[in-house]
Amino acid sequence: MRMKQWKKWTAGASAAVLALSLGMSAWSSPVLAATTPVAQHGQLSVSNGKLVDASGKPVQLRGMSSHGVQWYGNYVNRDTMKWLRDDWGISVFRVAMYTSENGYISNPSVANKVKEAVAAAKELGVYVIIDWHILSDNDPNIYKAQAKSFFSEMAGLYGNLPNVIYEIANEPNGGVTWNGQIRPYALEVTQTIRAKDPDNPIIVGTGTWSQDIQDAADNQLPDKNTLYALHFYAGTHGQYLRDRIDYALGKKAAIFVTEWGTSDASGNGGPYLSDSKTWIDFLNNRGVSWVNWSLSDKTESSAALLPGASSTGGWSANNLSASGKFVREQIRAGSTSIDSGTTPDPGTGGGTDPDNGGGTTPSEPSTPANGSLVLQYRSADNNPSDNALRPIFNIKNNGSTAVKLSDLKVRYYFNNDGKSGDQTYIDWANVGGSNVTTTSAAVSGSNATANRYVEFSFSNAAGAIPAGGQSGEIHARIHPSDWSNYDESNDYSYGSTSFGDWNKMTVYDQGKLVWGTEPK
């Protein structure tokens, strides 16, 4: 039955294919959808710790969350969602239905906004998250009976659609734990949903405002199509939460960031756009789906809209907050629902080839004259005594000919403080993290500032740096094997958190030193 209905629905979606009007600015006219996300990906499921589409291919959803529909429900409607699809390129929309705070428990009529959003998502061909938004009611078991009744109704109404995702506990908090309260609750609510909907994904919040994903990863739910929520705010949450994501992914636990903000955890402060970019690059590199908080005109940093912005879309740059402009750009950068030709890839200095991991594709690369390459560097944090080295670097080509990245090697030098070994990770790379490899070796004639280096190499698929172009950023992370702390203050290559030309990292072209000074 589901397949017949799905085929009927996608046929209707295909008939609604739209074309981009050429020659108009991205702000003066919406970028129209060439195909809808649901028509492209179909029924979602979880496989081997990843969200995958109907063909079994990993899929990353990017989109927006409403604020509480009891306050800002005017922004939850078909026109706004259509604008978000066509102009921003969203593939998913999250409907935040608070339970307390004048939400569903005291005002069940707010569920009508959920139904309105699902109807719009079905028509527009985008995925929709039905969010049971617990917050001040910190323990999901407080309203477990109501949750089971609500999700039984939702599954009965929408279990035959391929675009519905259930989020059954937004942010458990107040000392409740995964094994003590959250997992038992999730088992019951999941069984309620599965009685009417056997396969649509279910997202479960985790402890400490959906930050304790490591606990869920260690004791996962038996339902095969379950994902675990992680929430972050860029001004408050940093590397330790990214490390938890890596831990959970290593346990084959599927992660969905159903809420993140450019502000601090209060919704204000900032916006911290550099920290937000670090987070988004990290998530994109791992294919983790994400939804930004929030689509509202509330006077706080995390709101995407400025006060008084239209509740039916059609926003110009003047209607968006600094956060909204940034998030729109990040969604568009990875969207398959907009004309990718309207959004140039930042930081490459030229066009990109989607088949080579994002590397630039100039014609006939050749070796430049010695001295035409420049390496820029910054540290991803300003704490020289934690358990990680976090170099970020970019290679500029000031020469007149293109350079194959596979001809280059880059070295970062440090003193390992007597550690027994080290582990290196590529958190993100503009050329594709899988196209960058690392090796660690001892420095010949080592001294107090450098007794080891990590060398970065590039595969052929990384492409080339065009004349006048750049590689784009490579984000690396180096840990001691025992994850104890380093002292970076005496490391040869350690430097500022601001980007700049840096001659204490070296670049080699076909084995020849072309940039930087080796430690002596």
Short mmCIF file of C-alpha atoms in Angstrom, two decimals:
data_model
loop_
_atom_site.label_atom_id
_atom_site.label_comp_id
_atom_site.label_asym_id
_atom_site.label_seq_id
_atom_site.Cartn_x
_atom_site.Cartn_y
_atom_site.Cartn_z
CA MET A 1 0.00 0.00 0.00
CA ARG A 2 2.81 2.42 0.92
CA MET A 3 4.58 1.88 -2.41
CA LYS A 4 1.44 2.53 -4.45
CA GLN A 5 0.76 5.76 -2.60
CA TRP A 6 4.41 6.79 -2.88
CA LYS A 7 4.42 6.28 -6.64
CA LYS A 8 1.23 8.29 -6.99
CA TRP A 9 2.68 11.11 -4.88
CA THR A 10 6.03 11.32 -6.66
CA ALA A 11 4.28 11.39 -10.03
CA GLY A 12 2.45 14.50 -8.86
CA ALA A 13 5.68 16.02 -7.54
CA SER A 14 7.46 15.38 -10.84
CA ALA A 15 4.70 17.24 -12.68
CA ALA A 16 5.52 20.29 -10.57
CA VAL A 17 9.13 20.64 -11.74
CA LEU A 18 10.13 24.30 -11.88
CA ALA A 19 12.68 26.26 -13.90
CA LEU A 20 15.03 29.03 -12.80
CA SER A 21 14.51 32.44 -14.41
CA LEU A 22 17.97 33.38 -15.62
CA GLY A 23 19.61 36.73 -15.15
CA MET A 24 17.86 37.70 -11.90
CA SER A 25 19.64 38.12 -8.58
CA ALA A 26 19.32 35.50 -5.87
CA TRP A 27 17.54 38.08 -3.72
CA SER A 28 15.19 39.53 -6.36
CA SER A 29 13.72 36.19 -7.32
CA PRO A 30 13.53 32.82 -5.59
CA VAL A 31 15.81 30.06 -6.87
CA LEU A 32 13.23 27.54 -7.95
CA ALA A 33 13.38 23.85 -7.23
CA ALA A 34 14.49 21.60 -10.09
CA THR A 35 13.27 18.54 -8.22
CA THR A 36 11.96 18.10 -4.70
CA PRO A 37 14.05 16.45 -1.99
CA VAL A 38 11.47 13.71 -1.43
CA ALA A 39 11.19 13.01 -5.17
CA GLN A 40 14.95 12.62 -5.22
CA HIS A 41 15.47 10.53 -2.07
CA GLY A 42 12.14 8.84 -1.30
CA GLN A 43 11.69 6.75 1.82
CA LEU A 44 14.44 7.28 4.39
CA SER A 45 15.85 4.67 6.73
CA VAL A 46 18.92 4.01 8.86
CA SER A 47 21.67 1.67 7.71
CA ASN A 48 25.02 1.06 9.35
CA GLY A 49 24.71 4.17 11.47
CA LYS A 50 23.77 6.50 8.59
CA LEU A 51 20.58 8.04 7.28
CA VAL A 52 20.06 6.62 3.79
CA ASP A 53 17.55 7.15 1.01
CA ALA A 54 15.34 4.70 -0.86
CA SER A 55 18.28 3.49 -2.95
CA GLY A 56 20.46 2.91 0.11
CA LYS A 57 22.69 5.94 -0.48
CA PRO A 58 23.66 8.16 2.49
CA VAL A 59 21.67 11.38 2.59
CA GLN A 60 22.23 14.57 4.56
CA LEU A 61 19.20 16.75 5.26
CA ARG A 62 19.64 20.47 5.94
CA GLY A 63 16.89 22.78 7.02
CA MET A 64 15.17 25.06 9.51
CA SER A 65 13.23 24.62 12.70
CA SER A 66 10.27 26.74 13.67
CA HIS A 67 10.29 28.39 17.05
CA GLY A 68 7.49 27.29 19.39
CA VAL A 69 4.34 27.20 17.29
CA GLN A 70 2.31 28.63 20.18
CA TRP A 71 4.34 31.85 19.81
CA TYR A 72 5.60 31.98 16.22
CA GLY A 73 3.20 29.68 14.42
CA ASN A 74 2.53 32.43 11.86
CA TYR A 75 5.81 31.39 10.18
CA VAL A 76 4.64 27.78 9.81
CA ASN A 77 2.66 27.70 6.59
CA ARG A 78 2.87 26.55 2.99
CA ASP A 79 4.09 29.86 1.55
CA THR A 80 6.97 30.16 3.99
CA MET A 81 7.97 26.52 3.54
CA LYS A 82 7.85 26.90 -0.24
CA TRP A 83 10.12 29.94 -0.06
CA LEU A 84 12.53 28.04 2.18
CA ARG A 85 12.57 25.17 -0.30
CA ASP A 86 12.98 27.27 -3.44
CA ASP A 87 15.21 30.10 -2.21
CA TRP A 88 17.11 28.58 0.72
CA GLY A 89 17.17 25.02 -0.61
CA ILE A 90 15.93 23.29 2.54
CA SER A 91 15.25 19.57 2.39
CA VAL A 92 13.68 19.32 5.86
CA PHE A 93 11.48 21.49 8.08
CA ARG A 94 11.08 20.91 11.82
CA VAL A 95 7.85 21.84 13.60
CA ALA A 96 8.62 22.64 17.26
CA MET A 97 5.49 21.82 19.22
CA TYR A 98 6.22 22.62 22.86
CA THR A 99 4.55 20.38 25.40
CA SER A 100 4.66 22.79 28.39
CA GLU A 101 4.87 26.62 28.32
CA ASN A 102 1.34 27.00 26.95
CA GLY A 103 2.04 24.23 24.45
CA TYR A 104 0.21 21.02 23.63
CA ILE A 105 -0.51 19.83 27.18
CA SER A 106 -2.57 22.91 28.07
CA ASN A 107 -3.48 23.88 24.51
CA PRO A 108 -3.93 20.78 22.29
CA SER A 109 -5.03 22.97 19.39
CA VAL A 110 -1.37 23.76 18.62
CA ALA A 111 -1.26 20.31 16.99
CA ASN A 112 -3.18 21.89 14.11
CA LYS A 113 0.03 23.70 13.14
CA VAL A 114 1.81 20.36 12.99
CA LYS A 115 -0.88 19.04 10.66
CA GLU A 116 -0.68 22.17 8.52
CA ALA A 117 3.08 21.77 8.20
CA VAL A 118 2.85 18.09 7.29
CA ALA A 119 0.27 18.86 4.61
CA ALA A 120 2.51 21.58 3.18
CA ALA A 121 5.57 19.32 3.31
CA LYS A 122 3.69 16.59 1.44
CA GLU A 123 2.69 19.01 -1.32
CA LEU A 124 6.15 20.62 -1.52
CA GLY A 125 8.12 17.39 -1.40
CA VAL A 126 10.23 18.20 1.67
CA TYR A 127 10.82 16.12 4.78
CA VAL A 128 9.14 17.22 8.00
CA ILE A 129 10.10 16.54 11.63
CA ILE A 130 7.25 16.36 14.12
CA ASP A 131 8.96 17.58 17.30
CA TRP A 132 7.54 16.73 20.75
CA HIS A 133 9.36 19.68 22.29
CA ILE A 134 9.90 18.91 25.96
CA LEU A 135 11.97 21.55 27.76
CA SER A 136 10.85 22.85 31.16
CA ASP A 137 9.12 19.48 31.61
CA ASN A 138 12.58 17.94 31.75
CA ASP A 139 11.68 14.27 32.16
CA PRO A 140 9.89 12.87 29.07
CA ASN A 141 7.97 10.48 31.33
CA ILE A 142 6.01 13.37 32.90
CA TYR A 143 3.75 13.45 29.85
CA LYS A 144 4.42 9.98 28.50
CA ALA A 145 0.74 9.06 28.25
CA GLN A 146 0.02 12.19 26.22
CA ALA A 147 3.08 11.52 24.04
CA LYS A 148 1.86 8.03 23.24
CA SER A 149 -1.60 9.31 22.38
CA PHE A 150 -0.21 12.12 20.19
CA PHE A 151 2.23 9.94 18.26
CA SER A 152 -0.38 7.23 17.81
CA GLU A 153 -2.54 9.84 16.10
CA MET A 154 0.38 11.16 13.99
CA ALA A 155 1.46 7.68 12.90
CA GLY A 156 -2.12 6.82 12.02
CA LEU A 157 -2.48 9.94 9.91
CA TYR A 158 0.93 9.98 8.24
CA GLY A 159 2.42 6.50 8.51
CA ASN A 160 1.82 5.95 4.79
CA LEU A 161 3.92 8.99 3.78
CA PRO A 162 7.66 8.72 3.13
CA ASN A 163 8.59 12.22 4.30
CA VAL A 164 7.59 12.19 7.99
CA ILE A 165 10.14 11.94 10.80
CA TYR A 166 9.13 11.69 14.46
CA GLU A 167 11.20 13.45 17.16
CA ILE A 168 9.82 12.06 20.41
CA ALA A 169 11.76 14.01 23.08
CA ASN A 170 13.40 17.32 22.27
CA GLU A 171 15.77 18.01 25.19
CA PRO A 172 15.64 15.78 28.26
CA ASN A 173 17.37 17.63 31.10
CA GLY A 174 17.36 18.22 34.85
CA GLY A 175 19.42 15.16 35.71
CA VAL A 176 17.46 12.53 33.78
CA THR A 177 19.72 9.95 32.17
CA TRP A 178 19.59 7.77 29.10
CA ASN A 179 19.39 4.44 30.89
CA GLY A 180 17.31 5.71 33.82
CA GLN A 181 14.48 7.62 32.16
CA ILE A 182 14.98 8.36 28.45
CA ARG A 183 15.54 4.91 26.96
CA PRO A 184 12.58 3.28 28.77
CA TYR A 185 10.34 6.14 27.61
CA ALA A 186 11.62 5.83 24.04
CA LEU A 187 10.96 2.08 23.99
CA GLU A 188 7.29 2.62 24.79
CA VAL A 189 6.72 5.54 22.42
CA THR A 190 8.57 3.80 19.60
CA GLN A 191 6.34 0.73 20.02
CA THR A 192 3.29 3.01 19.83
CA ILE A 193 4.49 4.54 16.56
CA ARG A 194 5.53 1.22 15.04
CA ALA A 195 2.06 -0.20 15.60
CA LYS A 196 0.88 2.14 12.83
CA ASP A 197 4.05 3.19 10.99
CA PRO A 198 6.60 0.42 10.53
CA ASP A 199 9.45 2.33 8.94
CA ASN A 200 9.58 6.16 9.11
CA PRO A 201 12.63 7.36 11.10
CA ILE A 202 12.32 8.17 14.79
CA ILE A 203 14.69 10.62 16.51
CA VAL A 204 15.25 10.36 20.26
CA GLY A 205 16.64 13.17 22.41
CA THR A 206 19.49 12.45 24.81
CA GLY A 207 20.47 13.66 28.27
CA THR A 208 21.66 17.16 29.27
CA TRP A 209 19.59 18.99 26.64
CA SER A 210 20.43 16.39 23.95
CA GLN A 211 24.18 16.43 24.43
CA ASP A 212 24.84 13.01 26.02
CA ILE A 213 24.80 11.02 22.80
CA GLN A 214 27.67 8.87 24.05
CA ASP A 215 25.28 7.23 26.54
CA ALA A 216 22.77 6.42 23.80
CA ALA A 217 25.56 5.09 21.57
CA ASP A 218 26.58 2.69 24.32
CA ASN A 219 23.04 1.31 24.77
CA GLN A 220 21.13 1.82 21.54
CA LEU A 221 17.47 1.16 20.97
CA PRO A 222 16.44 -2.04 19.16
CA ASP A 223 14.43 -0.19 16.51
CA LYS A 224 16.54 -0.22 13.33
CA ASN A 225 15.30 3.16 12.07
CA THR A 226 16.22 5.21 15.13
CA LEU A 227 18.51 8.25 15.22
CA TYR A 228 19.84 10.11 18.27
CA ALA A 229 19.57 13.88 18.68
CA LEU A 230 22.46 16.20 19.41
CA HIS A 231 21.90 19.93 20.00
CA PHE A 232 24.54 22.64 20.13
CA TYR A 233 24.92 26.41 20.20
CA ALA A 234 28.12 27.63 18.63
CA GLY A 235 28.93 30.23 21.28
CA THR A 236 28.70 27.66 24.10
CA HIS A 237 29.51 24.20 22.78
CA GLY A 238 32.78 23.22 21.16
CA GLN A 239 35.14 20.38 20.39
CA TYR A 240 34.09 18.11 23.23
CA LEU A 241 30.65 17.71 21.65
CA ARG A 242 32.17 17.10 18.23
CA ASP A 243 34.29 14.39 19.83
CA ARG A 244 31.10 12.83 21.20
CA ILE A 245 29.67 12.72 17.69
CA ASP A 246 32.76 10.91 16.44
CA TYR A 247 32.48 8.49 19.34
CA ALA A 248 28.82 7.79 18.61
CA LEU A 249 29.40 7.39 14.88
CA GLY A 250 32.19 4.97 15.69
CA LYS A 251 29.58 2.92 17.55
CA LYS A 252 27.34 2.98 14.43
CA ALA A 253 24.80 5.20 16.19
CA ALA A 254 23.00 7.45 13.69
CA ILE A 255 23.11 11.12 14.72
CA PHE A 256 20.75 13.93 13.70
CA VAL A 257 21.41 17.51 14.85
CA THR A 258 17.78 18.56 15.14
CA GLU A 259 18.64 21.92 16.69
CA TRP A 260 21.65 24.22 16.57
CA GLY A 261 22.15 27.95 16.81
CA THR A 262 24.74 30.54 15.90
CA SER A 263 24.31 32.12 19.35
CA ASP A 264 25.14 30.93 22.83
CA ALA A 265 22.86 28.44 24.56
CA SER A 266 20.50 31.20 25.72
CA GLY A 267 19.63 32.07 22.11
CA ASN A 268 21.51 35.35 22.45
CA GLY A 269 25.12 36.45 22.17
CA GLY A 270 27.09 36.54 18.98
CA PRO A 271 26.25 35.41 16.43
CA TYR A 272 29.41 33.30 16.52
CA LEU A 273 29.71 32.71 12.80
CA SER A 274 33.31 31.44 12.75
CA ASP A 275 32.49 28.84 15.40
CA SER A 276 29.28 28.02 13.53
CA LYS A 277 31.25 27.42 10.33
CA THR A 278 33.60 25.07 12.18
CA TRP A 279 30.57 23.12 13.36
CA ILE A 280 28.82 23.03 9.99
CA ASP A 281 31.98 21.98 8.16
CA PHE A 282 32.38 19.19 10.69
CA LEU A 283 28.80 17.96 10.26
CA ASN A 284 28.92 18.20 6.48
CA ASN A 285 32.17 16.26 6.39
CA ARG A 286 30.49 13.41 8.25
CA GLY A 287 27.16 13.63 6.43
CA VAL A 288 25.26 14.38 9.66
CA SER A 289 21.88 16.02 9.00
CA TRP A 290 21.14 19.32 10.70
CA VAL A 291 18.35 21.80 11.38
CA ASN A 292 18.91 25.40 12.49
CA TRP A 293 17.07 27.21 15.29
CA SER A 294 15.00 29.20 14.50
CA LEU A 295 12.60 30.50 11.87
CA SER A 296 11.22 33.45 13.80
CA ASP A 297 11.53 37.22 14.10
CA LYS A 298 12.21 37.08 17.83
CA THR A 299 14.67 39.72 19.02
CA GLU A 300 17.49 37.29 19.75
CA SER A 301 20.70 36.39 17.93
CA SER A 302 19.60 32.90 16.90
CA ALA A 303 16.46 34.10 15.08
CA ALA A 304 16.80 33.97 11.30
CA LEU A 305 14.49 36.90 10.61
CA LEU A 306 14.48 40.53 11.65
CA PRO A 307 11.42 41.87 13.49
CA GLY A 308 8.48 42.40 11.19
CA ALA A 309 9.66 40.07 8.42
CA SER A 310 6.85 38.71 6.29
CA SER A 311 5.20 35.52 7.52
CA THR A 312 4.84 34.23 3.95
CA GLY A 313 8.46 34.26 2.75
CA GLY A 314 9.81 36.45 -0.03
CA TRP A 315 12.54 37.83 2.22
CA SER A 316 15.34 40.01 0.91
CA ALA A 317 18.72 40.33 2.57
CA ASN A 318 17.31 43.26 4.52
CA ASN A 319 14.78 40.96 6.20
CA LEU A 320 17.36 38.46 7.47
CA SER A 321 19.44 38.65 10.62
CA ALA A 322 23.19 38.00 10.47
CA SER A 323 22.39 34.46 11.56
CA GLY A 324 19.71 34.06 8.89
CA LYS A 325 22.05 35.21 6.13
CA PHE A 326 24.74 32.80 7.29
CA VAL A 327 22.40 29.82 7.64
CA ARG A 328 20.78 30.45 4.26
CA GLU A 329 24.24 30.40 2.69
CA GLN A 330 25.13 27.14 4.45
CA ILE A 331 21.91 25.42 3.37
CA ARG A 332 22.22 26.61 -0.22
CA ALA A 333 25.82 25.42 -0.39
CA GLY A 334 24.71 21.81 -0.03
CA SER A 335 21.29 21.92 -1.64
CA THR A 336 20.21 19.79 -4.58
CA SER A 337 16.91 21.68 -4.74
CA ILE A 338 18.35 24.90 -6.15
CA ASP A 339 20.39 25.79 -9.18
CA SER A 340 23.94 25.21 -7.89
CA GLY A 341 25.26 27.64 -10.49
CA THR A 342 23.86 30.57 -8.52
CA THR A 343 25.96 29.88 -5.43
CA PRO A 344 29.72 29.79 -6.07
CA ASP A 345 31.76 27.59 -3.78
CA PRO A 346 33.65 29.91 -1.41
CA GLY A 347 37.35 29.58 -0.94
CA THR A 348 38.34 27.68 -4.06
CA GLY A 349 39.25 30.55 -6.34
CA GLY A 350 37.45 28.82 -9.20
CA GLY A 351 34.77 26.34 -10.17
CA THR A 352 34.45 22.91 -8.59
CA ASP A 353 33.90 19.43 -9.90
CA PRO A 354 31.38 17.51 -7.78
CA ASP A 355 32.92 14.21 -8.83
CA ASN A 356 36.36 14.91 -7.40
CA GLY A 357 35.42 15.76 -3.82
CA GLY A 358 35.08 19.48 -4.43
CA GLY A 359 38.57 20.09 -5.81
CA THR A 360 39.04 22.72 -8.47
CA THR A 361 39.40 21.58 -12.06
CA PRO A 362 41.71 23.86 -14.00
CA SER A 363 43.02 22.53 -17.27
CA GLU A 364 46.48 20.96 -17.62
CA PRO A 365 47.99 21.50 -14.17
CA SER A 366 51.75 21.95 -14.07
CA THR A 367 54.38 22.78 -11.50
CA PRO A 368 54.72 26.50 -10.75
CA ALA A 369 57.91 28.39 -10.27
CA ASN A 370 59.47 27.93 -6.83
CA GLY A 371 57.95 30.38 -4.35
CA SER A 372 54.52 30.74 -5.94
CA LEU A 373 52.80 28.69 -3.21
CA VAL A 374 51.89 30.25 0.13
CA LEU A 375 50.53 28.40 3.15
CA GLN A 376 48.10 30.12 5.50
CA TYR A 377 47.41 28.76 8.97
CA ARG A 378 45.41 29.26 12.12
CA SER A 379 44.80 27.21 15.25
CA ALA A 380 41.20 26.12 15.76
CA ASP A 381 41.42 26.96 19.47
CA ASN A 382 43.47 29.13 21.80
CA ASN A 383 44.01 26.53 24.54
CA PRO A 384 47.61 25.28 24.29
CA SER A 385 47.20 22.72 27.08
CA ASP A 386 44.29 20.53 26.04
CA ASN A 387 44.48 17.08 24.46
CA ALA A 388 44.49 18.11 20.82
CA LEU A 389 46.47 20.04 18.24
CA ARG A 390 44.00 21.61 15.80
CA PRO A 391 45.81 23.12 12.81
CA ILE A 392 43.74 24.59 9.99
CA PHE A 393 45.56 25.49 6.79
CA ASN A 394 44.96 26.71 3.26
CA ILE A 395 47.35 26.72 0.28
CA LYS A 396 47.33 29.69 -2.09
CA ASN A 397 48.77 29.52 -5.59
CA ASN A 398 50.16 32.91 -6.60
CA GLY A 399 51.72 31.48 -9.76
CA SER A 400 50.59 31.60 -13.36
CA THR A 401 50.01 27.85 -13.75
CA ALA A 402 47.83 25.35 -11.91
CA VAL A 403 49.25 22.94 -9.31
CA LYS A 404 48.14 19.35 -8.79
CA LEU A 405 47.45 18.78 -5.11
CA SER A 406 48.67 15.20 -5.44
CA ASP A 407 52.16 16.65 -6.06
CA LEU A 408 52.13 18.46 -2.71
CA LYS A 409 52.89 17.48 0.86
CA VAL A 410 52.44 19.71 3.91
CA ARG A 411 54.12 19.26 7.31
CA TYR A 412 53.07 20.44 10.77
CA TYR A 413 55.84 20.27 13.43
CA PHE A 414 55.39 19.80 17.16
CA ASN A 415 56.97 18.43 20.32
CA ASN A 416 55.02 15.39 21.45
CA ASP A 417 56.00 15.85 25.12
CA GLY A 418 57.21 12.28 25.35
CA LYS A 419 53.89 10.67 24.37
CA SER A 420 53.98 7.09 23.12
CA GLY A 421 52.18 7.88 19.88
CA ASP A 422 49.61 10.08 18.19
CA GLN A 423 46.36 9.85 16.24
CA THR A 424 45.44 12.21 13.42
CA TYR A 425 42.02 13.07 11.99
CA ILE A 426 40.80 15.23 9.11
CA ASP A 427 37.69 16.91 10.47
CA TRP A 428 36.90 18.71 7.22
CA ALA A 429 38.54 19.64 3.94
CA ASN A 430 37.25 21.76 1.09
CA VAL A 431 38.74 19.18 -1.29
CA GLY A 432 37.00 16.35 0.58
CA GLY A 433 38.28 14.84 3.81
CA SER A 434 38.68 11.41 2.22
CA ASN A 435 41.13 12.94 -0.28
CA VAL A 436 43.59 13.97 2.46
CA THR A 437 45.82 11.39 4.17
CA THR A 438 48.19 11.81 7.10
CA THR A 439 51.40 10.20 8.29
CA SER A 440 53.37 10.92 11.47
CA ALA A 441 57.13 10.68 11.74
CA ALA A 442 60.06 11.73 13.89
CA VAL A 443 61.97 14.89 12.99
CA SER A 444 65.60 14.27 12.08
CA GLY A 445 67.80 16.22 14.50
CA SER A 446 64.83 17.04 16.74
CA ASN A 447 64.92 19.90 19.23
CA ALA A 448 62.81 21.33 22.06
CA THR A 449 60.17 22.71 19.70
CA ALA A 450 59.90 19.88 17.17
CA ASN A 451 60.56 16.18 17.55
CA ARG A 452 57.71 14.98 15.33
CA TYR A 453 55.69 16.13 12.34
CA VAL A 454 52.42 15.18 10.70
CA GLU A 455 52.58 15.13 6.92
CA PHE A 456 49.45 15.77 4.84
CA SER A 457 49.18 14.28 1.34
CA PHE A 458 46.46 14.50 -1.30
CA SER A 459 44.92 11.96 -3.64
CA ASN A 460 44.46 12.54 -7.36
CA ALA A 461 40.76 13.07 -6.68
CA ALA A 462 41.61 16.24 -4.71
CA GLY A 463 42.09 18.01 -8.03
CA ALA A 464 44.34 21.02 -8.47
CA ILE A 465 44.78 24.61 -7.35
CA PRO A 466 44.29 26.98 -10.28
CA ALA A 467 46.57 29.91 -10.97
CA GLY A 468 45.56 32.62 -8.52
CA GLY A 469 43.39 30.17 -6.59
CA GLN A 470 43.58 28.25 -3.34
CA SER A 471 42.95 24.79 -1.95
CA GLY A 472 40.35 25.87 0.56
CA GLU A 473 40.66 25.03 4.24
CA ILE A 474 41.86 21.68 5.63
CA HIS A 475 40.88 21.13 9.28
CA ALA A 476 43.10 18.62 11.10
CA ARG A 477 43.20 17.27 14.64
CA ILE A 478 46.08 15.48 16.37
CA HIS A 479 45.68 13.63 19.70
CA PRO A 480 48.11 11.67 21.88
CA SER A 481 47.38 7.95 21.71
CA ASP A 482 46.38 8.02 25.37
CA TRP A 483 44.33 11.23 24.94
CA SER A 484 46.30 13.00 27.66
CA ASN A 485 47.11 16.70 27.35
CA TYR A 486 49.74 18.28 25.13
CA ASP A 487 51.71 21.44 25.88
CA GLU A 488 51.57 23.35 22.59
CA SER A 489 53.28 26.45 23.94
CA ASN A 490 56.67 25.11 22.83
CA ASP A 491 55.53 23.62 19.50
CA TYR A 492 57.31 24.88 16.39
CA SER A 493 54.21 25.16 14.19
CA TYR A 494 51.70 26.33 16.81
CA GLY A 495 50.46 29.88 16.31
CA SER A 496 47.58 32.32 16.22
CA THR A 497 43.86 31.62 15.95
CA SER A 498 43.73 34.20 13.13
CA PHE A 499 44.52 33.18 9.57
CA GLY A 500 47.81 34.46 8.15
CA ASP A 501 50.79 33.40 6.04
CA TRP A 502 52.74 30.95 8.19
CA ASN A 503 56.30 29.87 7.41
CA LYS A 504 56.52 27.44 10.34
CA MET A 505 54.64 24.85 8.31
CA THR A 506 56.30 23.58 5.16
CA VAL A 507 55.04 22.71 1.68
CA TYR A 508 56.84 20.38 -0.72
CA ASP A 509 56.13 20.15 -4.44
CA GLN A 510 57.27 16.80 -5.86
CA GLY A 511 59.64 16.51 -2.91
CA LYS A 512 61.10 20.01 -3.21
CA LEU A 513 60.64 22.53 -0.40
CA VAL A 514 58.68 25.46 -1.88
CA TRP A 515 57.29 27.15 1.22
CA GLY A 516 58.23 27.57 4.87
CA THR A 517 61.28 26.98 7.02
CA GLU A 518 62.06 23.57 8.48
CA PRO A 519 62.91 23.51 12.20
CA LYS A 520 66.62 23.37 13.00
#
